[in-house]
XYZ file of C-alpha atoms in Angstrom:
699
model
C 132.500 37.576 89.424
C 131.370 38.989 92.949
C 129.234 42.475 93.147
C 131.590 45.645 94.484
C 129.720 47.046 97.308
C 130.517 50.385 96.334
C 129.084 49.854 92.828
C 125.804 51.790 92.161
C 125.146 49.248 89.746
C 125.244 46.582 91.959
C 121.862 47.638 93.382
C 120.130 46.395 89.838
C 119.712 42.803 91.451
C 117.095 42.434 88.948
C 119.464 42.554 86.015
C 121.444 39.216 85.001
C 124.798 39.585 84.089
C 123.679 39.129 80.673
C 121.447 41.715 80.570
C 123.692 44.172 82.070
C 126.341 43.345 79.685
C 124.062 44.034 76.893
C 122.738 46.954 78.262
C 126.445 48.334 78.857
C 127.393 47.438 75.039
C 124.085 48.954 74.034
C 125.675 52.260 75.664
C 129.183 51.706 74.081
C 128.002 51.547 70.447
C 125.556 54.363 70.806
C 128.657 56.796 71.869
C 130.099 59.226 68.898
C 133.651 58.160 70.695
C 135.324 54.925 69.468
C 136.887 52.827 72.377
C 139.148 49.970 72.719
C 140.431 48.065 75.841
C 143.769 45.595 75.623
C 144.810 43.382 78.333
C 148.323 42.984 80.057
C 149.698 41.234 76.807
C 148.581 44.181 74.699
C 145.930 42.114 73.226
C 142.497 43.633 71.939
C 139.448 42.379 74.051
C 136.906 44.836 74.024
C 136.108 47.602 71.134
C 132.770 49.424 69.934
C 131.803 49.726 66.095
C 132.734 53.203 66.017
C 136.330 52.033 67.079
C 136.391 50.417 63.781
C 134.622 53.214 61.735
C 136.403 56.128 62.914
C 139.585 54.548 62.365
C 138.880 52.702 59.422
C 139.929 49.200 60.343
C 138.613 46.259 58.305
C 136.183 44.363 60.691
C 138.110 41.148 59.107
C 141.122 42.474 60.838
C 139.544 43.046 64.352
C 139.298 40.021 66.528
C 139.188 39.273 70.147
C 142.871 38.310 71.386
C 144.277 40.343 68.505
C 147.548 41.602 69.315
C 147.432 45.064 69.253
C 150.931 45.101 67.310
C 149.151 44.294 64.325
C 146.962 47.442 64.310
C 150.026 49.662 64.471
C 151.437 47.806 61.871
C 148.277 47.913 59.586
C 148.112 51.415 60.143
C 151.781 52.540 59.864
C 151.738 50.605 56.585
C 148.980 52.482 54.875
C 150.628 56.014 55.750
C 148.728 56.732 58.865
C 151.755 58.242 60.737
C 152.893 60.122 58.310
C 156.594 59.565 56.122
C 158.859 57.113 57.640
C 159.969 53.671 58.141
C 156.416 51.563 59.183
C 158.642 49.255 61.291
C 160.365 52.034 63.154
C 157.010 53.554 63.745
C 155.623 50.341 64.814
C 158.512 49.867 67.372
C 158.270 53.393 68.449
C 154.414 53.256 69.480
C 154.918 49.528 70.895
C 157.405 51.135 73.342
C 155.038 53.630 74.494
C 152.273 51.266 74.952
C 154.202 48.684 77.052
C 154.513 51.569 79.654
C 150.875 51.409 80.759
C 150.637 55.013 81.518
C 147.980 57.641 80.958
C 148.512 59.704 77.796
C 146.435 62.227 76.008
C 147.276 63.179 72.252
C 146.150 64.397 68.873
C 146.834 62.723 65.763
C 145.957 64.060 62.040
C 145.146 60.926 59.660
C 145.750 61.406 56.427
C 142.236 62.156 55.164
C 142.415 65.163 57.507
C 140.651 63.894 60.380
C 141.504 64.840 63.590
C 141.468 62.480 66.734
C 142.179 63.041 70.616
C 143.218 59.788 71.534
C 143.180 59.076 75.594
C 144.591 56.000 77.128
C 144.150 55.128 80.803
C 145.912 51.997 82.592
C 143.458 49.654 84.423
C 143.557 47.850 87.753
C 145.097 44.074 86.973
C 146.880 45.147 83.519
C 146.084 46.518 80.225
C 144.376 50.166 79.555
C 141.374 51.816 77.880
C 141.802 54.233 75.045
C 139.221 56.477 73.843
C 139.168 57.958 70.374
C 137.338 61.271 69.927
C 136.912 62.968 66.299
C 137.825 66.322 67.321
C 137.838 67.875 63.218
C 134.781 69.758 63.499
C 136.118 71.102 66.956
C 139.251 72.312 65.513
C 137.769 73.824 62.666
C 135.034 75.684 65.028
C 137.943 77.513 66.176
C 138.589 79.560 63.314
C 135.092 79.653 61.650
C 132.478 81.543 62.491
C 129.355 79.685 63.661
C 127.159 78.018 61.573
C 124.135 79.388 60.502
C 120.250 78.636 61.585
C 119.746 76.648 58.545
C 123.253 74.290 58.659
C 122.672 74.161 62.475
C 119.351 72.683 61.721
C 120.639 70.413 58.890
C 123.449 68.914 61.383
C 120.392 68.207 63.672
C 118.606 66.134 60.954
C 121.919 64.609 60.257
C 122.640 63.581 63.793
C 118.995 62.305 64.459
C 119.062 60.502 61.195
C 122.730 58.770 62.553
C 121.201 57.885 66.100
C 118.155 56.379 64.049
C 120.848 54.581 61.998
C 122.271 53.152 65.360
C 119.037 52.182 66.680
C 117.920 50.124 63.322
C 121.418 48.397 63.607
C 120.864 47.581 67.479
C 118.959 44.471 66.839
C 121.543 43.340 64.270
C 124.550 43.335 66.607
C 123.295 41.944 69.607
C 125.313 38.497 68.590
C 128.297 39.866 68.260
C 127.919 41.749 71.550
C 127.265 38.582 73.165
C 130.439 37.503 72.308
C 132.383 40.184 73.817
C 129.818 40.060 77.121
C 132.109 37.867 79.163
C 134.913 39.922 78.416
C 132.700 43.220 79.890
C 131.812 41.313 83.111
C 134.852 40.483 83.840
C 134.966 44.148 85.524
C 132.143 46.154 86.307
C 134.576 49.121 87.684
C 136.199 49.111 84.419
C 133.021 49.631 82.556
C 132.063 52.360 85.202
C 135.671 53.515 84.215
C 134.835 54.086 80.424
C 131.468 55.544 80.527
C 132.449 58.113 83.171
C 135.525 59.077 80.990
C 133.331 59.754 77.914
C 132.310 63.672 77.840
C 128.800 62.630 77.313
C 125.993 62.505 79.593
C 124.174 58.667 79.248
C 121.227 57.569 80.847
C 118.816 54.688 80.565
C 115.371 54.318 81.707
C 113.172 51.169 81.977
C 109.604 50.978 80.366
C 108.243 52.031 84.044
C 110.423 55.609 83.319
C 112.663 55.107 86.012
C 116.582 55.575 85.837
C 118.612 52.471 85.691
C 121.994 53.321 84.927
C 123.596 56.750 84.713
C 127.242 58.138 84.527
C 129.227 60.381 86.286
C 128.767 63.201 84.019
C 124.970 63.079 84.401
C 125.364 63.132 88.195
C 127.656 66.015 88.071
C 125.170 68.514 86.447
C 122.633 68.124 89.669
C 125.595 67.785 92.086
C 124.389 64.727 93.253
C 126.313 61.210 93.378
C 124.955 58.901 90.449
C 123.103 56.299 92.830
C 120.816 59.071 93.855
C 119.154 58.565 90.431
C 118.897 54.529 90.428
C 115.212 53.836 90.888
C 114.052 57.263 90.907
C 111.297 58.001 88.100
C 112.181 60.747 85.203
C 111.210 64.165 86.143
C 111.665 63.783 90.206
C 114.999 66.075 90.020
C 113.732 68.700 87.187
C 110.994 71.719 87.294
C 107.858 70.443 87.054
C 106.575 72.330 84.005
C 110.126 71.175 82.007
C 109.273 67.613 83.637
C 105.590 67.458 81.800
C 107.302 68.541 78.514
C 110.304 66.072 78.489
C 107.919 63.138 79.443
C 105.991 63.332 76.075
C 109.385 62.695 74.509
C 109.983 59.843 77.002
C 107.005 57.989 75.936
C 107.698 58.647 72.250
C 110.537 56.725 72.774
C 109.217 53.946 74.792
C 106.496 53.568 72.207
C 109.675 53.131 69.398
C 109.718 56.750 68.172
C 113.308 58.136 68.546
C 113.254 62.196 69.365
C 115.036 64.872 70.361
C 114.320 68.367 71.919
C 116.380 71.711 73.099
C 115.466 73.348 76.548
C 117.003 75.340 78.933
C 118.011 73.654 82.668
C 118.565 75.053 85.898
C 120.391 72.492 88.070
C 121.920 73.218 91.530
C 125.197 74.125 89.809
C 124.259 76.367 87.013
C 121.954 77.367 84.187
C 122.877 74.924 80.979
C 121.592 75.206 77.207
C 120.828 71.173 76.497
C 119.727 69.024 73.533
C 118.743 65.757 74.835
C 118.161 62.692 72.289
C 115.680 59.687 73.649
C 116.353 56.800 71.636
C 114.293 53.539 72.112
C 116.022 50.443 73.172
C 114.148 47.652 71.582
C 116.651 43.892 71.806
C 115.490 41.218 69.297
C 114.471 38.383 70.771
C 116.518 35.230 69.373
C 113.641 32.927 69.726
C 110.971 34.831 67.971
C 113.126 37.357 66.078
C 110.394 39.991 67.391
C 111.459 43.787 68.908
C 109.919 44.932 72.024
C 110.949 48.294 73.389
C 112.029 47.590 77.198
C 113.505 50.867 77.928
C 115.551 54.337 76.084
C 118.363 55.603 76.734
C 118.953 59.487 77.217
C 121.708 61.349 75.881
C 122.464 64.831 76.951
C 124.851 67.140 74.847
C 125.524 70.717 76.253
C 124.826 73.892 73.939
C 125.698 76.538 76.845
C 128.886 77.577 74.944
C 127.349 77.819 71.861
C 124.305 79.528 73.021
C 126.323 82.259 74.729
C 128.346 82.678 71.467
C 125.487 82.833 69.440
C 123.730 85.489 71.607
C 126.714 87.472 71.756
C 127.136 87.473 68.026
C 123.574 88.358 67.515
C 123.697 91.432 70.011
C 127.140 92.440 68.144
C 125.632 92.361 64.661
C 121.858 94.557 65.859
C 123.981 96.979 67.887
C 126.111 97.290 64.382
C 123.627 97.703 62.270
C 121.825 100.326 65.088
C 125.148 102.353 65.137
C 125.283 102.717 61.046
C 121.902 104.412 60.733
C 122.155 106.557 64.323
C 125.737 107.577 63.217
C 124.340 108.965 59.467
C 121.610 110.873 61.258
C 123.698 112.490 63.755
C 126.334 113.725 61.290
C 123.413 115.612 59.321
C 122.235 117.068 62.805
C 125.473 117.966 63.761
C 125.982 120.528 60.776
C 122.500 121.921 61.028
C 122.826 122.516 64.827
C 126.262 124.305 64.527
C 124.405 126.742 62.088
C 121.552 126.928 64.536
C 123.794 127.428 67.725
C 126.159 129.834 66.178
C 123.139 132.474 64.504
C 121.078 131.461 67.808
C 124.356 132.920 69.762
C 124.580 135.942 67.855
C 120.519 136.783 68.070
C 120.999 136.463 71.770
C 123.345 139.194 71.747
C 121.094 141.240 69.842
C 118.272 140.853 72.050
C 119.657 141.646 75.404
C 117.327 144.904 75.523
C 114.179 142.915 74.907
C 113.937 140.413 77.948
C 110.862 138.442 76.032
C 112.528 138.375 72.751
C 115.904 137.028 74.870
C 114.367 134.600 76.747
C 112.875 133.233 73.947
C 116.212 132.812 72.179
C 117.947 131.526 75.371
C 115.020 128.611 75.352
C 115.628 127.757 71.831
C 119.845 128.008 72.361
C 119.003 125.576 75.374
C 117.199 123.210 73.327
C 119.736 123.586 70.490
C 122.430 122.317 73.136
C 120.349 119.147 74.077
C 120.666 118.966 70.503
C 124.044 118.773 70.182
C 124.346 116.346 73.457
C 122.109 113.940 71.832
C 124.204 113.816 68.557
C 127.505 113.502 70.567
C 125.818 110.581 72.302
C 124.903 109.032 68.858
C 127.700 109.371 67.035
C 129.910 107.604 70.440
C 127.481 104.924 70.128
C 127.799 103.952 66.298
C 131.524 104.610 66.575
C 131.748 107.575 64.457
C 132.932 110.199 66.643
C 136.576 111.836 66.089
C 138.494 110.763 69.185
C 142.091 112.384 70.266
C 143.695 109.582 71.764
C 146.408 110.203 74.516
C 148.514 108.195 76.406
C 147.114 108.196 79.937
C 147.926 106.510 83.214
C 144.858 104.808 84.525
C 145.519 105.301 88.006
C 145.947 109.280 87.485
C 142.835 109.332 85.227
C 140.510 107.427 87.752
C 141.925 109.503 90.567
C 140.534 112.795 88.952
C 137.497 110.994 88.461
C 136.727 109.951 92.016
C 137.218 113.884 93.139
C 134.465 114.576 90.445
C 132.198 111.940 92.288
C 132.550 112.292 95.796
C 130.625 116.050 94.907
C 127.443 113.978 93.373
C 127.500 110.537 95.056
C 125.962 111.983 98.505
C 126.673 110.474 101.953
C 124.676 107.506 101.326
C 127.430 105.855 99.145
C 130.908 104.778 100.245
C 133.195 105.671 97.261
C 136.163 103.047 96.984
C 138.870 103.551 93.994
C 141.683 100.526 93.636
C 144.239 100.492 91.229
C 146.615 97.861 90.717
C 150.055 99.450 91.297
C 151.435 97.688 88.026
C 148.700 98.860 85.926
C 149.275 99.470 82.082
C 149.137 102.591 80.426
C 146.482 102.752 77.807
C 145.769 105.309 74.755
C 142.558 106.473 74.732
C 140.501 109.964 74.590
C 141.249 111.138 77.774
C 137.994 113.538 77.740
C 135.439 110.056 76.344
C 137.190 107.843 79.287
C 136.105 110.459 81.819
C 132.385 110.964 80.420
C 132.251 106.611 80.134
C 133.125 106.344 83.667
C 130.865 109.189 84.891
C 128.168 107.530 83.331
C 128.647 104.100 85.037
C 129.206 105.908 87.907
C 125.918 107.821 88.036
C 123.610 104.841 86.951
C 124.870 102.556 89.583
C 124.044 105.730 91.778
C 120.777 105.675 90.855
C 120.621 101.827 91.154
C 121.353 102.664 94.889
C 118.522 104.703 95.852
C 118.845 103.609 99.512
C 122.712 103.850 99.416
C 125.465 101.338 99.369
C 129.059 100.744 98.288
C 130.673 102.062 94.564
C 133.688 100.596 93.637
C 136.202 101.580 91.000
C 138.962 99.317 89.895
C 141.618 98.996 87.327
C 143.891 96.053 86.538
C 145.746 94.139 84.025
C 144.119 91.078 82.410
C 145.242 88.586 79.530
C 142.459 87.346 77.213
C 143.465 84.494 75.724
C 142.069 82.479 72.399
C 139.897 80.169 74.808
C 138.332 83.034 76.722
C 137.753 85.445 73.676
C 136.120 82.593 71.620
C 132.732 83.298 73.407
C 132.849 86.895 72.339
C 133.072 87.149 68.385
C 134.590 90.677 68.243
C 136.896 90.206 71.144
C 140.902 90.037 70.073
C 143.053 87.834 72.441
C 145.520 90.387 73.986
C 146.637 92.377 76.764
C 143.901 94.853 78.271
C 143.668 96.917 81.102
C 140.245 96.067 82.885
C 138.107 99.423 84.062
C 135.709 97.992 86.457
C 132.635 99.838 88.285
C 130.546 97.978 90.408
C 127.555 98.372 92.760
C 125.795 96.916 95.052
C 122.529 98.053 93.915
C 119.035 96.197 92.590
C 121.070 94.563 89.863
C 119.514 93.397 85.980
C 117.728 90.955 84.754
C 119.356 88.784 81.917
C 116.712 90.398 79.663
C 117.538 94.117 80.670
C 120.999 93.034 79.967
C 120.412 91.700 76.830
C 119.505 94.982 75.646
C 121.743 97.791 77.799
C 123.581 98.995 75.106
C 120.399 99.814 72.967
C 120.365 103.303 72.102
C 117.128 104.696 73.777
C 116.392 101.780 75.805
C 116.127 102.472 79.594
C 114.414 101.189 82.749
C 114.252 104.834 83.836
C 111.091 106.670 84.354
C 109.589 108.411 81.221
C 111.398 111.958 81.414
C 114.666 110.635 83.394
C 116.980 109.345 81.282
C 117.775 109.548 77.758
C 118.786 105.694 77.440
C 121.997 106.738 75.486
C 124.460 106.670 78.621
C 125.453 103.318 78.213
C 125.204 103.385 74.411
C 128.131 106.088 74.373
C 129.979 103.986 76.639
C 129.596 101.219 74.173
C 130.690 102.689 71.125
C 133.801 104.603 72.768
C 135.146 101.213 74.181
C 134.260 99.851 70.708
C 135.900 102.673 68.876
C 138.848 102.618 70.796
C 139.822 98.963 70.289
C 138.042 97.205 73.474
C 134.788 95.813 74.776
C 132.523 96.034 77.160
C 131.133 93.212 79.785
C 127.938 93.242 82.095
C 127.826 91.118 84.925
C 124.644 91.594 86.905
C 122.622 89.681 89.571
C 119.123 91.086 90.751
C 119.009 91.853 94.825
C 123.182 91.850 94.360
C 124.216 94.317 92.091
C 126.045 94.957 88.833
C 129.738 95.173 87.446
C 130.333 97.061 84.175
C 133.915 95.921 83.020
C 135.304 98.169 80.013
C 138.699 96.376 78.674
C 140.820 98.864 76.813
C 143.806 97.414 75.196
C 147.314 97.903 76.807
C 149.410 100.373 74.931
C 152.741 99.652 73.628
C 155.258 102.176 74.469
C 156.907 104.299 71.821
C 159.853 106.733 71.942
C 159.181 110.568 73.410
C 155.694 109.885 74.589
C 154.708 111.030 77.712
C 151.631 110.768 79.945
C 149.040 113.209 79.498
C 148.381 115.800 82.089
C 145.148 117.538 82.339
C 144.255 120.342 80.214
C 143.765 124.074 81.609
C 141.294 126.409 80.653
C 142.221 129.475 78.452
C 141.488 132.999 79.949
C 138.832 134.700 77.688
C 140.616 137.788 77.802
C 143.568 135.947 75.477
C 140.744 134.992 72.689
C 141.527 137.611 70.141
C 144.395 137.606 67.753
C 145.799 139.338 64.425
C 147.069 136.051 62.562
C 145.833 134.761 59.060
C 142.956 132.055 59.300
C 142.285 129.947 55.843
C 139.038 128.751 56.613
C 137.656 125.575 54.185
C 134.331 124.895 54.833
C 131.618 123.377 52.392
C 128.361 124.423 54.184
C 128.087 128.093 53.332
C 125.788 128.888 56.174
C 128.587 127.751 58.459
C 131.204 129.292 56.948
C 129.373 132.868 57.130
C 128.959 132.015 61.082
C 132.647 131.028 61.369
C 133.989 134.113 59.448
C 131.941 136.359 61.101
C 133.228 134.962 64.357
C 136.828 135.101 63.866
C 136.407 138.625 62.145
C 135.024 139.599 65.243
C 138.293 138.575 67.109
C 140.724 140.299 64.993
C 141.719 137.863 62.762
C 142.337 137.944 58.797
C 140.095 135.418 57.020
C 140.292 133.800 53.492
C 137.548 131.267 52.254
C 137.689 128.040 50.575
C 134.250 126.005 49.964
C 136.346 122.821 49.354
C 139.856 121.273 49.557
C 140.649 121.880 45.841
C 139.799 125.503 46.286
C 142.120 125.559 49.232
C 144.807 124.061 47.706
C 144.625 127.089 44.725
C 144.480 129.614 47.719
C 147.271 128.056 49.743
C 149.678 128.299 46.523
C 148.596 132.122 46.191
C 148.865 133.184 49.772
C 151.862 134.592 51.351
C 151.620 134.713 55.500
C 149.264 131.846 56.488
C 148.995 131.307 60.398
C 146.296 128.210 60.485
C 144.386 126.318 58.508
C 141.029 125.397 59.726
C 139.248 122.823 57.806
C 136.555 120.311 57.774
C 137.389 116.883 57.591
C 134.785 115.574 55.185
C 134.144 117.360 51.999
C 132.852 116.962 48.579
C 135.262 117.596 45.681
C 137.745 114.616 46.009
C 140.158 116.452 48.437
C 139.386 115.352 51.859
C 140.436 117.511 54.884
C 142.787 114.866 55.839
C 144.302 115.017 52.424
C 144.380 118.893 52.415
C 146.460 118.799 55.735
C 148.878 116.273 53.879
C 149.531 118.559 50.939
C 149.413 121.533 52.852
C 152.327 120.250 55.302
C 154.258 119.261 52.025
C 154.345 122.718 51.021
C 154.290 124.412 54.538
C 155.815 122.087 56.948
C 155.349 124.228 59.942
C 151.693 125.361 59.571
C 149.424 124.821 62.446
C 146.158 122.901 61.828
C 142.949 122.729 63.387
C 140.080 120.359 62.068
C 136.786 120.220 62.300
C 134.424 117.097 62.311
C 130.810 116.325 63.142
C 131.582 112.230 62.459
C 134.258 110.024 61.240
C 134.197 107.420 58.720
C 135.261 105.071 61.593
C 138.819 104.996 62.048
C 138.377 107.814 64.399
C 141.985 109.393 63.836
C 143.529 112.451 62.860
C 146.551 113.191 61.042
C 149.650 113.991 62.907
C 150.199 117.016 64.950
C 146.739 118.231 64.104
C 143.855 119.459 66.922
C 140.040 118.628 66.625
C 137.274 120.960 67.088
C 134.050 118.728 67.102
C 130.824 119.840 65.760
C 128.296 121.613 66.686
C 130.142 123.905 68.507
C 129.401 127.864 69.418
C 131.015 131.328 68.937
C 133.586 130.810 72.371
C 134.437 127.065 71.222
C 135.722 128.183 68.316
C 137.821 131.291 69.578
C 139.149 128.907 72.182
C 140.197 126.263 69.985
C 141.837 128.885 67.317
C 144.098 130.448 69.786
C 145.114 127.216 72.043
C 146.476 125.825 68.498
C 148.138 129.355 67.449
C 149.699 129.571 71.104
C 151.224 125.911 70.871
C 154.951 125.616 69.212
C 154.736 124.861 65.383
C 155.115 121.068 64.325
C 158.284 119.466 64.176
C 159.728 119.405 60.551
C 159.839 115.903 58.667
C 162.814 113.608 58.496
C 163.199 114.596 54.707
C 162.389 118.431 55.090
C 165.717 119.553 53.692
C 165.668 117.030 51.172
């Protein structure tokens, strides 16, 4: 058969047809996929060893010229196609085969193996079929990635398989020679087979020069396959990587199979790769001796696996740090409530003594900074108490943009783009504003010489394919809020640590390193996730994915709250105060009585229920959410509302148990707070309409 002038293999003039066929067969028998080729009469002409192994055919059944319908009949009789009439199953598959059309489908064998079967017609009649075992891939869609030890075991198993294949190579030379004539009938057909296989295949001769690469191999480097032929191994690689891999090439040419994992920067993209180097040592029939004449280079793309593994490791690390910081912040909130409350009272009594007043004021400012620090820690650890409300992202971003206009400066151009059809979300409006402002301020700091800041909102749907790279992402509908800049950008190392608390690239004393941590915690606690896209010298885009809110009856979009006039903070209503810390209880009672309220105290939920049963008139239940004694603030509210359905409730909390949700129609006062914060919160709740009666209140 004449050589094709367009085929790069035709340049290998020093190889005979027999040698080329042997090399081709050697490549095919090293593939993990099974291959079969039938002619226009549907008779089997070519197959590889994996074809018999994967489909469990008896070796004596498979032969050159075997009518393919016999394999259909063999499978049907042993139940491969499931229940039904075997002859009907055979007829159905024969009709499909006689069409000679491209097909790709999956089939599950009785033993549980899942096969992906792809058939392609070829010029002159017949077709090529590739069978791939995708059982592991199917299982991996619902399971977590294997542990490091399991991965190493898999590597050892795969290496053992490759070594076993090489040991069998010499014994199978005789069998391959019988099909060599059929393979030489179509060099283009052979090229089609190797290019269709989702594996990178290369072959090096004894001088470490490429004699063959398939199309997948060439695509990684963005050049035609013929570019490799005759070139020395390593010319297309970075010098340091080339030197490292050449040691493995020499080991393979010395008769030792080996493999290595590394990071490869190609003209197309960066990849994580595992490469197997397998010696090629055909047995000489006349001497029965084996001499290594080259080596096979098989590349496996680990990019998706490494990315998923890195995302999982980062999520686990942030979760562990969050649990630690959340516990610390909880205790500090109670302490800071006592400190802030008493310092405020001391400040009022020291106004006539400037020196002592200045000292008290400095202590108060330090306590306020401590309160801000604990709020950020709780946000990161996802233990802040959220007050989610139905929001229209466009309206919220417009209000944020108005705030930013006064802080960005003239050198930074602000652009806000909102999809008119953007979905509503249900999140805490204050926390969302803080998150976007934090990102915008970071973007401003990344552009000291000026630039463009862009805030966007749009709809996005994440399917299972997209979500598989992020272990904690649930597929579904999201609103994506993006804050992007044209600043200095971040290195991959900085991106990986960006959400860690106290990590910062700013100078000492400029930032706390908690801004992005707070954003991360708020979004995660709201059921969403965060992504960073950054390139050094180009800019950074921070993407917040917040779940789309499913609308319910009588739900309205929240409007901006107005500040309460301080002259209206006094009252004469009766308040039941429930707080287990006596110092906090003392501060709150003194504050509320100072504003004219009547206060009854309880140290825990059980005592509060006893008082509740005895009290006559009661206007407000003011309770901590987390208390000892077996009755939490949440439980207390449910029982109090059962006894007094129209009772107004104000809850206090320095952290949550992770749910971050409040009982229905309850307001929240976050610890730590000061005197005026307490008075405003109480007055706002008392001025609100009483909660609606439950549906069964009249029964």
